Amino acid sequence: MDIELVKLIKVEDWYGGKTAVMRTLRKGKGRNAYTDSTVYFRIKIEVNGESKFSNYNEESGVPIEEQEDFKQMTLEQRAELIKDSSLIKLQLDHYILPSLLQKVIKTMKKNMVVSMTTTLVKEKLQTNFVSDWLNQYELFKEGDTVKFTISLFGIENTSYFYKNVLADKLSILLRLKATAGEFFKRNNPRKAAKIYQKANGYFNFGDVANNNAAEDEESEAYKATMKELDTLKLTCFTNLVVCKFKVKEY
């Protein structure tokens, strides 16, 4: 009796109706990426079966899920891979990926390979900001079937917010405010509200005031930065109220 071993692939229908189906082609290991993690990955994008973008070595003839497998690499080879300039490197909370693609990456672990096939172009792909390698508003159109194949090779998690010096806390919060403001301008008050809530959380839970870095709180620079943060706190709270009013969440 001959027995044929068949590779099992995990298939998930995220929203029902097979409108967004993810397949796990290779398992990973370790922690998932956080909202503000920096990630390193390869990706292939197909629209209606036609390849539109890829930073894989497709000329090798090796299936994507078998390429650059950590299990076949030394620690030194893995470290060199992360330095490969052909990998895409980005910080997730810069929102330069379509929301569905961002959500997929946040479910992944290092060395994991997945594919996501979706028809939810307007709802899940024509979202967030464009990047220098993907303009989701031009590449996809309603009625398209889009497939992403992604290999995740690196995850860098930022240090806890409260551990930063005060000036760095201000920089992070100003970036969040600017991002939220851009979403509001793009008529997406719900996403803007979510980011303002994140910023307000750093104030409300004491992370801004936590002087974990043991800075001199009596210095002029510290006092000036704290004054800026106090003003920013009020601005973020006021803008959150406006966003909530826009989406009728009173």
Coordinates of C-alpha atoms in Angstrom, one line a residue:
M1 CA 0.0 0.0 0.0
D2 CA 1.5 3.3 -1.1
I3 CA 1.0 6.4 1.2
E4 CA 1.3 9.9 -0.2
L5 CA 2.1 12.6 2.3
V6 CA 0.1 15.7 1.6
K7 CA 1.2 19.1 3.0
L8 CA -1.6 20.5 5.2
I9 CA -2.3 24.2 4.7
K10 CA -4.3 26.3 7.2
V11 CA -7.0 28.2 5.4
E12 CA -8.9 31.1 7.1
D13 CA -11.9 32.9 5.7
W14 CA -11.7 36.2 7.6
Y15 CA -15.0 37.9 6.8
G16 CA -17.1 35.1 5.3
G17 CA -18.1 34.6 1.7
K18 CA -14.5 33.9 0.7
T19 CA -13.9 37.7 0.3
A20 CA -10.6 37.5 2.2
V21 CA -9.0 34.1 2.4
M22 CA -5.6 33.6 4.1
R23 CA -3.5 30.5 3.6
T24 CA -0.5 29.7 5.8
L25 CA 2.2 28.3 3.5
R26 CA 4.9 28.1 6.1
K27 CA 4.7 28.4 9.8
G28 CA 6.8 30.9 11.8
K29 CA 8.1 31.2 15.3
G30 CA 8.2 33.8 18.0
R31 CA 6.1 36.9 18.7
N32 CA 3.8 38.7 16.4
A33 CA 4.4 42.2 15.3
Y34 CA 2.9 45.1 17.3
T35 CA 1.2 48.1 15.9
D36 CA 4.4 50.2 16.0
S37 CA 6.8 47.4 15.1
T38 CA 9.3 47.7 12.2
V39 CA 9.0 44.7 9.9
Y40 CA 11.2 43.2 7.1
F41 CA 9.5 41.2 4.4
R42 CA 9.1 40.1 0.8
I43 CA 5.9 40.4 -1.1
K44 CA 4.3 39.4 -4.4
I45 CA 1.2 41.1 -5.6
E46 CA -1.1 39.6 -8.2
V47 CA -4.2 41.2 -9.7
N48 CA -6.6 38.9 -11.5
G49 CA -3.8 36.3 -11.8
E50 CA -1.2 38.8 -13.3
S51 CA 1.9 39.6 -11.3
K52 CA 2.2 43.3 -10.6
F53 CA 5.0 43.5 -8.1
S54 CA 7.5 41.1 -6.5
N55 CA 10.8 41.3 -4.6
Y56 CA 11.2 37.5 -4.5
N57 CA 13.8 35.7 -6.6
E58 CA 11.3 34.1 -8.9
E59 CA 13.9 33.1 -11.5
S60 CA 15.3 30.5 -9.1
G61 CA 12.4 28.2 -9.8
V62 CA 12.1 27.5 -6.0
P63 CA 8.6 27.9 -4.7
I64 CA 8.1 31.0 -2.6
E65 CA 7.3 29.1 0.6
E66 CA 10.6 27.2 0.3
Q67 CA 12.8 30.3 -0.3
E68 CA 15.0 31.7 2.5
D69 CA 13.7 29.2 5.1
F70 CA 15.3 29.9 8.5
K71 CA 15.3 26.2 9.2
Q72 CA 17.9 25.8 6.5
M73 CA 20.0 28.8 7.4
T74 CA 22.6 29.6 10.0
L75 CA 22.2 32.5 12.4
E76 CA 24.8 34.4 10.4
Q77 CA 22.8 33.8 7.2
R78 CA 19.7 35.1 8.9
A79 CA 21.4 38.2 10.1
E80 CA 22.7 38.9 6.5
L81 CA 19.2 38.4 5.1
I82 CA 17.9 41.2 7.3
K83 CA 20.5 43.5 5.8
D84 CA 19.4 42.6 2.2
S85 CA 18.4 45.9 0.6
S86 CA 15.8 44.2 -1.5
L87 CA 13.7 43.5 1.5
I88 CA 10.9 45.9 2.3
K89 CA 11.4 47.6 5.7
L90 CA 8.7 49.8 7.2
Q91 CA 7.2 50.8 10.5
L92 CA 3.6 49.7 10.7
D93 CA 2.2 52.7 12.5
H94 CA 3.2 54.9 9.6
Y95 CA 0.1 53.4 7.8
I96 CA 1.7 53.1 4.4
L97 CA 0.1 49.6 3.7
P98 CA -3.5 48.9 2.9
S99 CA -5.3 48.1 6.1
L100 CA -5.9 44.4 5.2
L101 CA -2.2 43.9 4.4
Q102 CA -1.3 45.6 7.6
K103 CA -3.6 43.3 9.6
V104 CA -2.2 40.2 7.8
I105 CA 1.4 41.1 8.8
K106 CA 0.4 41.7 12.4
T107 CA -0.8 38.1 12.6
M108 CA 2.5 36.8 11.3
K109 CA 5.7 35.5 13.0
K110 CA 9.3 35.4 11.8
N111 CA 9.9 33.0 8.9
M112 CA 6.2 32.7 8.2
V113 CA 4.8 32.7 4.7
V114 CA 1.2 33.4 3.9
S115 CA -1.0 34.3 1.0
M116 CA -4.1 36.5 1.2
T117 CA -6.7 36.5 -1.6
T118 CA -9.3 39.2 -1.5
T119 CA -12.0 41.0 -3.5
L120 CA -12.5 43.7 -0.8
V121 CA -10.8 46.4 -2.8
K122 CA -12.5 49.6 -1.7
E123 CA -13.2 48.5 1.9
K124 CA -9.8 46.9 2.8
L125 CA -7.2 47.8 0.1
Q126 CA -7.9 51.3 -1.0
T127 CA -7.0 52.6 2.5
N128 CA -4.2 54.3 4.4
F129 CA -1.3 56.1 2.6
V130 CA 0.6 55.1 -0.5
S131 CA 4.3 54.1 -0.5
D132 CA 7.1 54.4 -3.0
W133 CA 6.5 50.8 -4.2
L134 CA 2.7 50.5 -3.9
N135 CA -0.1 52.9 -4.8
Q136 CA -3.2 50.9 -3.9
Y137 CA -5.6 53.6 -5.3
E138 CA -4.1 53.2 -8.8
L139 CA -3.2 49.5 -8.9
F140 CA -6.5 48.0 -7.7
K141 CA -10.0 48.7 -8.9
E142 CA -13.5 47.4 -7.9
G143 CA -14.1 43.9 -9.2
D144 CA -10.4 42.9 -9.0
T145 CA -9.3 39.7 -7.3
V146 CA -6.0 40.6 -5.5
K147 CA -3.6 38.1 -4.1
F148 CA -0.7 38.9 -1.8
T149 CA 2.1 36.4 -0.9
I150 CA 4.2 37.6 2.0
S151 CA 7.3 36.2 3.7
L152 CA 8.1 37.9 7.1
F153 CA 11.8 37.8 8.1
G154 CA 12.3 40.4 10.8
I155 CA 10.3 42.1 13.5
E156 CA 11.8 45.0 15.5
N157 CA 9.7 46.1 18.4
T158 CA 10.2 49.6 19.8
S159 CA 10.9 50.1 23.5
Y160 CA 8.0 50.8 25.8
F161 CA 6.9 54.4 25.4
Y162 CA 7.4 55.3 29.1
K163 CA 11.1 54.5 28.8
N164 CA 11.8 57.2 26.3
V165 CA 13.3 60.6 27.3
L166 CA 10.7 63.4 27.3
A167 CA 11.9 64.9 23.9
D168 CA 11.4 61.6 22.2
K169 CA 8.0 61.2 23.7
L170 CA 7.1 64.5 22.3
S171 CA 8.3 63.5 18.8
I172 CA 6.3 60.3 18.9
L173 CA 3.1 62.1 19.9
L174 CA 3.6 64.8 17.3
R175 CA 3.9 62.1 14.6
L176 CA 0.7 60.4 15.9
K177 CA -1.1 63.8 15.8
A178 CA 0.1 64.5 12.3
T179 CA -1.0 61.0 11.1
A180 CA -4.4 61.4 12.7
G181 CA -4.8 64.8 11.2
E182 CA -4.0 63.5 7.7
F183 CA -6.6 60.7 8.1
F184 CA -9.2 63.4 9.1
K185 CA -8.3 65.5 6.1
R186 CA -8.9 62.3 3.9
N187 CA -12.4 62.1 5.4
N188 CA -11.6 59.1 7.7
P189 CA -12.5 60.4 11.1
R190 CA -12.9 56.9 12.5
K191 CA -9.2 56.1 11.8
A192 CA -8.2 59.5 13.1
A193 CA -10.1 58.9 16.3
K194 CA -8.3 55.6 16.9
I195 CA -4.9 57.3 16.6
Y196 CA -5.9 60.2 18.8
Q197 CA -7.1 57.7 21.4
K198 CA -3.7 56.0 21.3
A199 CA -2.0 59.3 21.9
N200 CA -4.4 60.2 24.7
G201 CA -3.7 56.9 26.3
Y202 CA -0.1 57.8 26.8
F203 CA -1.2 60.9 28.7
N204 CA -4.1 59.3 30.7
F205 CA -2.1 56.3 31.8
G206 CA 0.8 58.3 33.1
D207 CA 3.3 57.2 30.4
V208 CA 4.2 60.8 29.5
A209 CA 4.7 61.9 33.1
N210 CA 6.7 58.8 34.0
N211 CA 10.3 60.0 34.3
N212 CA 11.8 56.5 33.8
A213 CA 14.9 58.0 32.2
A214 CA 15.6 60.0 35.4
E215 CA 15.9 63.3 33.6
D216 CA 16.4 66.6 35.5
E217 CA 12.8 67.7 35.9
E218 CA 14.0 71.2 37.0
S219 CA 16.0 71.9 33.9
E220 CA 14.6 74.5 31.5
A221 CA 14.6 72.1 28.6
Y222 CA 12.5 69.6 30.5
K223 CA 10.0 72.2 31.7
A224 CA 9.7 73.6 28.1
T225 CA 9.1 70.1 26.7
M226 CA 6.5 69.3 29.3
K227 CA 4.7 72.6 28.5
E228 CA 4.6 71.6 24.9
L229 CA 3.2 68.2 25.9
D230 CA 0.5 69.8 28.0
T231 CA -0.6 71.8 25.0
L232 CA -0.5 68.7 22.8
K233 CA -2.6 66.8 25.3
L234 CA -5.4 69.4 25.1
T235 CA -5.2 69.5 21.3
C236 CA -5.4 65.7 20.9
F237 CA -8.3 65.5 23.3
T238 CA -10.2 68.3 21.5
N239 CA -9.5 66.7 18.1
L240 CA -10.7 63.3 19.4
V241 CA -14.0 64.9 20.4
V242 CA -14.4 66.4 16.9
C243 CA -13.7 63.0 15.4
K244 CA -16.2 61.3 17.6
F245 CA -18.8 63.9 16.8
K246 CA -18.2 63.3 13.0
V247 CA -18.9 59.5 13.4
K248 CA -21.8 60.2 15.8
E249 CA -20.2 58.5 18.8
Y250 CA -21.3 60.9 21.5

